[in-house]
Tab-separated table of C-alpha atoms in Angstrom:
chain	number	residue	atom	x	y	z
A	1	MET	CA	96.416	85.886	83.241
A	2	GLU	CA	98.869	83.657	81.492
A	3	ALA	CA	102.636	82.923	83.301
A	4	HIS	CA	105.491	81.162	82.085
A	5	GLY	CA	106.549	78.155	84.418
A	6	LYS	CA	104.558	76.966	87.565
A	7	ARG	CA	103.250	79.347	90.213
A	8	PRO	CA	104.966	78.504	94.146
A	9	PRO	CA	103.071	77.569	96.700
A	10	LEU	CA	101.647	80.919	98.001
A	11	ASN	CA	103.217	81.619	101.694
A	12	ASP	CA	101.996	84.894	103.317
A	13	SER	CA	104.433	84.511	106.114
A	14	SER	CA	107.706	84.265	103.462
A	15	MET	CA	106.097	87.507	101.845
A	16	SER	CA	105.913	89.370	105.104
A	17	ASN	CA	109.441	89.155	105.848
A	18	CYS	CA	111.440	88.338	102.434
A	19	HIS	CA	114.582	88.569	103.875
A	20	ASN	CA	114.730	85.248	105.687
A	21	THR	CA	115.643	82.609	102.886
A	22	LYS	CA	118.045	80.232	102.675
A	23	ALA	CA	120.117	83.005	100.268
A	24	ASP	CA	121.309	84.217	104.268
A	25	GLN	CA	122.730	81.592	105.354
A	26	GLN	CA	126.450	81.946	105.894
A	27	LEU	CA	126.303	85.238	104.969
A	28	PRO	CA	127.658	87.769	107.696
A	29	ASN	CA	125.282	89.674	109.248
A	30	ASP	CA	124.798	93.586	108.417
A	31	GLU	CA	126.356	94.927	111.400
A	32	PHE	CA	129.745	96.788	111.365
A	33	LEU	CA	132.715	94.620	112.249
A	34	VAL	CA	134.796	95.924	115.160
A	35	PRO	CA	138.647	95.573	114.561
A	36	ARG	CA	140.294	92.564	116.196
A	37	GLU	CA	143.235	94.325	116.641
A	38	ALA	CA	143.981	98.040	117.176
A	39	SER	CA	147.748	100.003	116.697
A	40	PRO	CA	146.941	103.529	118.715
A	41	GLU	CA	150.107	104.873	118.023
A	42	ALA	CA	150.225	104.570	114.429
A	43	GLY	CA	146.510	105.293	113.833
A	44	LEU	CA	145.474	101.823	112.711
A	45	TYR	CA	143.034	99.759	112.952
A	46	THR	CA	142.939	95.773	111.850
A	47	VAL	CA	139.584	95.019	110.036
A	48	PRO	CA	138.685	91.394	109.374
A	49	LEU	CA	137.580	90.398	105.548
A	50	ASP	CA	134.625	88.526	105.101
A	51	GLU	CA	134.917	85.015	104.564
A	52	LEU	CA	133.180	83.407	101.153
A	53	PRO	CA	130.605	81.217	101.918
A	54	THR	CA	130.507	77.806	101.098
A	55	PRO	CA	130.495	77.481	97.121
A	56	SER	CA	126.981	76.577	95.793
A	57	SER	CA	126.416	72.766	94.080
A	58	SER	CA	124.562	73.972	91.601
A	59	GLN	CA	125.233	74.172	87.999
A	60	LYS	CA	122.315	76.137	86.532
A	61	PRO	CA	122.804	78.960	84.683
A	62	ILE	CA	122.192	82.023	86.028
A	63	VAL	CA	122.097	85.522	84.253
A	64	LEU	CA	123.842	88.840	85.649
A	65	PHE	CA	122.745	92.449	84.340
A	66	MET	CA	125.197	94.722	84.865
A	67	SER	CA	126.342	98.302	84.071
A	68	ALA	CA	128.433	98.685	81.012
A	69	ASP	CA	130.294	101.081	82.852
A	70	LEU	CA	132.102	97.907	84.626
A	71	LEU	CA	133.640	97.565	81.000
A	72	ARG	CA	135.609	100.313	81.727
A	73	THR	CA	136.447	100.173	85.833
A	74	HIS	CA	136.583	96.473	86.184
A	75	GLY	CA	137.143	94.981	82.775
A	76	PRO	CA	139.362	92.477	84.621
A	77	LEU	CA	136.581	91.374	86.342
A	78	VAL	CA	134.114	90.726	83.547
A	79	HIS	CA	136.910	88.967	81.692
A	80	LYS	CA	136.826	86.565	84.709
A	81	LEU	CA	133.345	85.919	84.864
A	82	GLU	CA	133.512	85.399	80.820
A	83	THR	CA	135.876	82.575	81.305
A	84	LEU	CA	134.384	80.543	84.252
A	85	THR	CA	133.960	76.784	83.677
A	86	ASN	CA	130.197	77.462	83.709
A	87	PRO	CA	130.429	81.331	83.171
A	88	PRO	CA	126.744	83.421	83.789
A	89	THR	CA	125.186	85.317	80.628
A	90	LEU	CA	125.952	88.825	81.498
A	91	ILE	CA	123.463	91.310	79.770
A	92	PHE	CA	125.026	95.047	80.144
A	93	GLN	CA	123.301	98.167	80.413
A	94	ASP	CA	124.506	101.667	79.482
A	95	ARG	CA	123.064	103.930	81.976
A	96	SER	CA	124.337	106.922	80.687
A	97	THR	CA	121.298	107.344	78.588
A	98	LEU	CA	118.291	106.026	81.060
A	99	HIS	CA	116.500	109.010	82.682
A	100	SER	CA	114.410	107.204	85.309
A	101	TYR	CA	111.310	109.327	87.273
A	102	ASN	CA	112.350	112.199	89.709
A	103	MET	CA	111.678	111.399	93.162
A	104	GLY	CA	110.639	114.414	94.658
A	105	GLU	CA	114.571	115.358	96.482
A	106	GLY	CA	116.328	116.379	92.601
A	107	LEU	CA	117.272	112.411	92.355
A	108	CYS	CA	116.541	109.516	90.051
A	109	LEU	CA	116.660	106.195	91.296
A	110	ARG	CA	119.646	104.391	89.637
A	111	ASP	CA	119.928	100.034	89.368
A	112	ALA	CA	123.123	98.406	90.728
A	113	ASP	CA	126.343	97.803	89.630
A	114	ILE	CA	125.062	94.087	89.292
A	115	THR	CA	121.896	93.343	89.525
A	116	LEU	CA	121.890	89.549	91.203
A	117	SER	CA	117.690	89.123	90.829
A	118	PRO	CA	114.764	91.112	90.453
A	119	THR	CA	115.377	92.204	94.069
A	120	VAL	CA	118.994	92.088	94.847
A	121	GLY	CA	121.512	94.291	93.792
A	122	MET	CA	125.054	95.150	94.255
A	123	LEU	CA	127.466	97.941	94.327
A	124	LEU	CA	131.373	97.482	94.305
A	125	ALA	CA	133.270	100.437	96.103
A	126	THR	CA	136.192	101.270	97.664
A	127	THR	CA	137.379	103.200	101.091
A	128	ILE	CA	138.089	106.266	98.680
A	129	ASP	CA	134.555	106.413	97.734
A	130	PHE	CA	133.588	106.649	101.669
A	131	MET	CA	135.948	109.485	102.433
A	132	GLN	CA	134.760	111.537	99.722
A	133	LEU	CA	131.878	114.349	100.899
A	134	HIS	CA	130.033	116.826	99.239
A	135	LEU	CA	131.151	120.424	99.400
A	136	PRO	CA	130.030	122.428	102.440
A	137	GLY	CA	126.250	123.563	101.465
A	138	HIS	CA	125.761	120.487	99.547
A	139	SER	CA	124.619	117.912	101.346
A	140	ILE	CA	120.925	116.700	100.100
A	141	GLN	CA	118.349	117.030	103.136
A	142	LEU	CA	115.537	114.332	102.784
A	143	GLU	CA	112.085	114.263	103.775
A	144	SER	CA	112.533	110.962	106.357
A	145	ASP	CA	115.467	113.446	108.445
A	146	ILE	CA	118.085	111.507	106.655
A	147	LYS	CA	120.994	113.674	105.106
A	148	LEU	CA	123.071	112.862	102.295
A	149	ASN	CA	126.831	114.096	103.196
A	150	SER	CA	128.507	112.307	100.300
A	151	PRO	CA	128.212	111.252	96.679
A	152	PHE	CA	128.369	107.366	97.727
A	153	GLN	CA	125.436	108.382	100.377
A	154	GLU	CA	123.450	109.840	97.404
A	155	ARG	CA	124.263	106.866	94.939
A	156	ILE	CA	123.252	103.603	97.655
A	157	TYR	CA	120.475	106.124	98.509
A	158	ARG	CA	119.287	106.568	94.390
A	159	THR	CA	119.877	102.740	94.165
A	160	CYS	CA	118.844	100.927	96.978
A	161	LYS	CA	115.393	101.937	96.969
A	162	LYS	CA	114.846	99.671	93.035
A	163	TYR	CA	115.691	96.223	95.432
A	164	ASP	CA	114.500	94.499	98.192
A	165	GLU	CA	118.020	93.667	99.461
A	166	LEU	CA	121.535	95.522	98.516
A	167	TYR	CA	124.930	94.347	98.824
A	168	ILE	CA	128.097	96.918	99.198
A	169	PHE	CA	131.295	94.928	98.815
A	170	THR	CA	133.865	97.433	99.889
A	171	LEU	CA	136.980	95.953	97.958
A	172	HIS	CA	140.506	95.853	99.830
A	173	HIS	CA	143.985	95.006	98.390
A	174	ALA	CA	144.329	91.639	100.516
A	175	ASP	CA	145.220	87.978	99.685
A	176	PRO	CA	142.109	86.027	99.814
A	177	SER	CA	143.738	82.697	99.984
A	178	THR	CA	145.266	83.380	103.778
A	179	VAL	CA	143.062	82.124	106.656
A	180	LYS	CA	140.981	85.128	107.782
A	181	PRO	CA	142.598	87.692	106.075
A	182	LEU	CA	143.133	90.759	107.794
A	183	VAL	CA	143.610	94.804	106.291
A	184	SER	CA	144.770	97.712	108.528
A	185	VAL	CA	142.848	101.198	107.950
A	186	LYS	CA	143.866	104.544	108.885
A	187	GLN	CA	141.538	105.941	112.084
A	188	ASN	CA	139.824	108.779	109.692
A	189	MET	CA	139.179	106.003	106.949
A	190	PHE	CA	138.007	103.153	109.620
A	191	ASN	CA	135.974	106.154	111.022
A	192	ALA	CA	134.264	106.568	107.698
A	193	MET	CA	133.593	103.095	106.731
A	194	ALA	CA	131.501	103.146	110.120
A	195	THR	CA	130.108	106.256	109.011
A	196	ILE	CA	128.670	104.097	105.826
A	197	SER	CA	127.660	101.282	107.984
A	198	ALA	CA	125.646	103.621	110.034
A	199	PHE	CA	123.977	105.260	106.923
A	200	CYS	CA	123.317	101.482	105.731
A	201	ASN	CA	121.525	100.569	108.763
A	202	SER	CA	119.466	104.093	108.241
A	203	MET	CA	118.469	103.249	104.651
A	204	ASN	CA	116.662	99.873	106.015
A	205	ILE	CA	113.377	101.819	105.705
A	206	TYR	CA	113.659	101.320	102.049
A	207	SER	CA	115.865	98.234	101.111
A	208	LYS	CA	117.888	95.643	103.387
A	209	VAL	CA	121.647	97.087	102.859
A	210	ARG	CA	124.358	94.645	103.428
A	211	VAL	CA	127.994	96.102	103.700
A	212	LEU	CA	130.702	93.438	103.483
A	213	ASN	CA	134.772	94.350	103.533
A	214	VAL	CA	136.180	91.469	100.548
A	215	SER	CA	139.544	90.924	98.547
A	216	SER	CA	140.011	92.945	95.273
A	217	ASP	CA	141.312	89.877	93.847
A	218	VAL	CA	139.090	89.144	90.616
A	219	THR	CA	139.421	85.539	91.273
A	220	ASN	CA	137.633	85.992	94.881
A	221	LEU	CA	135.597	88.531	93.789
A	222	ALA	CA	134.003	86.600	90.478
A	223	HIS	CA	133.552	83.524	93.509
A	224	TRP	CA	131.200	85.671	95.242
A	225	ILE	CA	129.195	87.347	92.923
A	226	ILE	CA	128.908	83.390	91.261
A	227	ASP	CA	127.867	82.185	94.723
A	228	LEU	CA	125.227	84.916	95.518
A	229	GLY	CA	123.961	85.153	91.840
A	230	GLN	CA	122.983	81.464	92.342
A	231	ARG	CA	121.754	81.495	95.943
A	232	HIS	CA	119.420	84.489	94.986
A	233	GLN	CA	118.044	83.107	91.761
A	234	ASN	CA	117.229	79.404	92.821
A	235	LEU	CA	114.532	81.399	95.002
A	236	VAL	CA	113.152	82.109	91.492
A	237	LEU	CA	111.566	79.762	89.499
A	238	GLN	CA	114.509	78.313	87.347
A	239	ASP	CA	112.212	77.960	83.981
A	240	ASP	CA	111.768	81.847	84.012
A	241	THR	CA	115.538	82.589	84.515
A	242	GLU	CA	116.707	79.682	81.901
A	243	ARG	CA	113.718	81.453	79.501
A	244	ILE	CA	115.169	85.078	79.945
A	245	ILE	CA	118.498	83.658	79.040
A	246	SER	CA	117.848	81.677	76.331
A	247	GLY	CA	115.383	83.677	74.801
A	248	LEU	CA	113.886	87.102	76.182
A	249	ASN	CA	117.045	89.185	76.615
A	250	GLY	CA	119.431	86.699	74.934
A	251	LEU	CA	122.985	87.573	73.949
A	252	PRO	CA	122.921	87.897	70.931
A	253	PRO	CA	118.805	87.945	70.957
A	254	LYS	CA	117.096	85.308	69.855
A	255	ARG	CA	113.255	85.336	68.545
A	256	HIS	CA	110.598	84.049	70.231
A	257	SER	CA	109.329	80.215	69.778
A	258	GLY	CA	105.565	81.416	69.314
A	259	ALA	CA	103.948	80.909	66.587
A	260	SER	CA	103.678	85.218	65.799
A	261	GLY	CA	107.969	85.188	65.352
A	262	LEU	CA	108.418	87.823	67.437
A	263	GLU	CA	111.081	89.926	67.834
A	264	PRO	CA	112.392	89.854	71.660
A	265	ILE	CA	110.871	92.891	73.322
A	266	SER	CA	113.754	94.023	74.963
A	267	SER	CA	115.178	97.155	74.788
A	268	THR	CA	111.638	98.257	73.282
A	269	PHE	CA	109.531	101.053	74.814
A	270	ASP	CA	107.959	98.100	77.183
A	271	GLU	CA	110.770	97.492	78.851
A	272	GLN	CA	111.899	101.153	78.846
A	273	PHE	CA	108.893	102.404	80.109
A	274	LEU	CA	108.923	99.939	83.027
A	275	THR	CA	112.916	100.732	83.753
A	276	GLN	CA	112.533	104.200	83.869
A	277	CYS	CA	108.729	105.565	84.267
A	278	LEU	CA	107.699	102.499	86.873
A	279	ALA	CA	111.475	102.529	88.452
A	280	LEU	CA	111.976	98.571	88.426
A	281	ASN	CA	115.459	97.419	87.609
A	282	CYS	CA	116.175	96.025	84.388
A	283	PHE	CA	115.810	92.053	85.676
A	284	ALA	CA	112.525	92.851	87.364
A	285	ALA	CA	111.445	94.932	84.137
A	286	ALA	CA	112.677	91.997	82.298
A	287	PHE	CA	110.528	89.568	84.735
A	288	VAL	CA	107.295	91.819	84.267
A	289	VAL	CA	107.800	91.306	79.715
A	290	HIS	CA	107.938	87.775	80.660
A	291	ILE	CA	105.204	87.040	82.581
A	292	LEU	CA	102.711	89.401	80.231
A	293	LEU	CA	104.380	87.861	76.860
A	294	PRO	CA	101.664	85.584	75.921
A	295	SER	CA	99.129	88.249	76.531
A	296	LEU	CA	101.752	90.571	74.447
A	297	GLU	CA	102.199	88.591	72.079
A	298	GLN	CA	98.335	87.992	71.554
A	299	ALA	CA	97.587	92.060	71.351
A	300	GLN	CA	100.430	92.446	68.576
A	301	GLU	CA	97.565	91.853	66.226
A	302	THR	CA	95.243	94.147	67.743
A	303	ASP	CA	94.483	97.969	67.964
A	304	GLN	CA	96.197	97.071	71.277
A	305	GLY	CA	99.841	97.527	69.921
A	306	LEU	CA	98.715	101.294	69.171
A	307	LEU	CA	101.063	103.663	71.385
A	308	LEU	CA	99.865	105.373	74.148
A	309	THR	CA	102.031	108.708	75.924
A	310	ALA	CA	102.104	108.573	79.820
A	311	VAL	CA	102.486	111.165	82.280
A	312	PHE	CA	102.085	111.392	86.077
A	313	PRO	CA	100.229	114.517	87.672
A	314	GLY	CA	102.158	116.887	89.849
A	315	GLU	CA	105.542	115.773	88.731
A	316	GLU	CA	108.226	117.242	86.126
A	317	SER	CA	108.524	114.391	83.841
A	318	THR	CA	108.642	114.405	80.093
A	319	PRO	CA	105.577	112.578	78.842
A	320	PHE	CA	106.619	109.206	77.694
A	321	PRO	CA	105.255	106.480	74.786
A	322	VAL	CA	104.093	102.823	76.557
A	323	SER	CA	102.607	100.631	74.331
A	324	LYS	CA	98.587	99.709	74.698
A	325	ARG	CA	99.257	96.274	75.331
A	326	LEU	CA	101.393	97.158	78.005
A	327	SER	CA	99.629	99.190	79.533
A	328	VAL	CA	96.136	96.601	79.701
A	329	GLY	CA	98.373	93.795	80.878
A	330	LEU	CA	99.740	95.910	83.660
A	331	GLY	CA	96.072	96.935	84.358
A	332	ARG	CA	95.041	93.044	84.783
A	333	LEU	CA	98.665	91.956	86.396
A	334	ILE	CA	97.592	94.929	89.394
A	335	ASP	CA	93.904	94.358	89.565
A	336	GLY	CA	93.087	90.901	88.613
A	337	LYS	CA	93.439	87.720	90.413
A	338	LEU	CA	94.805	87.453	94.320
A	339	GLU	CA	96.822	84.219	93.239
A	340	ASP	CA	98.212	86.525	89.820
A	341	LYS	CA	99.233	89.756	92.086
A	342	ALA	CA	100.804	87.265	94.865
A	343	TYR	CA	102.834	85.229	92.222
A	344	VAL	CA	104.104	88.508	90.766
A	345	ALA	CA	104.989	89.953	94.349
A	346	SER	CA	107.123	86.922	95.098
A	347	LEU	CA	109.044	87.594	92.067
A	348	LEU	CA	109.882	91.364	91.579
A	349	GLY	CA	109.781	91.945	95.861
A	350	GLU	CA	106.805	93.545	97.580
A	351	ARG	CA	108.529	97.106	97.440
A	352	ALA	CA	108.828	96.933	93.756
A	353	PHE	CA	105.198	95.513	93.238
A	354	SER	CA	103.651	98.224	95.635
A	355	ARG	CA	105.711	100.890	93.184
A	356	VAL	CA	104.682	99.512	89.758
A	357	ARG	CA	100.906	99.056	91.156
A	358	ASP	CA	100.851	102.837	93.119
A	359	ARG	CA	102.627	104.558	90.213
A	360	ARG	CA	100.157	102.284	87.286
A	361	ARG	CA	97.116	103.639	89.136
A	362	ARG	CA	98.330	107.057	89.079
A	363	ILE	CA	99.126	107.404	84.945
A	364	LEU	CA	97.238	109.301	82.767
A	365	LEU	CA	97.179	108.305	79.158
A	366	SER	CA	96.268	109.854	75.915
A	367	PRO	CA	97.114	109.277	72.255
A	368	PHE	CA	100.657	109.399	71.138
A	369	VAL	CA	101.280	112.284	68.925
A	370	PRO	CA	105.228	112.120	67.400
A	371	LYS	CA	106.744	115.389	67.331
A	372	LEU	CA	107.564	116.454	63.965
A	373	VAL	CA	111.043	117.673	63.027
A	374	ARG	CA	111.103	120.778	61.126
């Protein structure tokens, strides 16, 4: 398999514990913060906000995959990111049209609000999100004996399984310029925050979930996002990231520089199949297509450019079209050389790689038959 960029040195210890990385430095732990002051008479608790880590000195470009919903719900934040001195490349994903495979509990996986790297996502929330509960009798009992008692718990569960690490930013109205800013919350709100923190700890069987309390000030929030994006993307081969920014998923789309002159593969059946059927997040799917790009281009002029229909036995899912070239490429990636598999697992994360491997091996392919419109 041919891949862009240089392979990182293989290190089994680093792959077995993917969370012990440089990106964790200067970040708070994921334990719920105990209030520093309490006012039982007023029923208020004072919670310290997490302090912004020392800004990274890196000036390398980064790319952020963002939900298109943020254009409506967090427009000022999007504007702030776009107008920074060294702005990131923002790629918006319309999740309203995506339908992922069923997870067995009537739920489908969803991408995070912001995807910082192939393995790291971020959700933006407020304490109001923590307070909302399902109506009596509508809680969802998982096979792992975990119960989803609220829409936000369901959102966390549906999202974290696409990432090795998930940040949840709890946004508070506070002045970020003050030294060690504090916010006061009522007892019921504080209890809801503690409940969400405990729930996130239970999600560690799927992903490492961090809950951070931060100011909703857009400048402060933009600096948090950029800093975390730089930290986590610096762990990925920079050449790969720059190629994705400039070519594969550039905005506006650009043509590949190869002799074949293909249009970008993004937003086609290939990437849709990876995100909707194999449950990769959008950043991870872009990396898979990027890694397989040489073989995909080579197969374009052969019968491997034909479409197939993919179905998963035992699942109530609609048959999905997939190109033969992608199916062949994934097979070589999963069952190929050991160093190739280790390279891809280090980029996508062990969980995502294992999910793609298991689902790829279960897939049944048949010739694609288009539906005729009468």
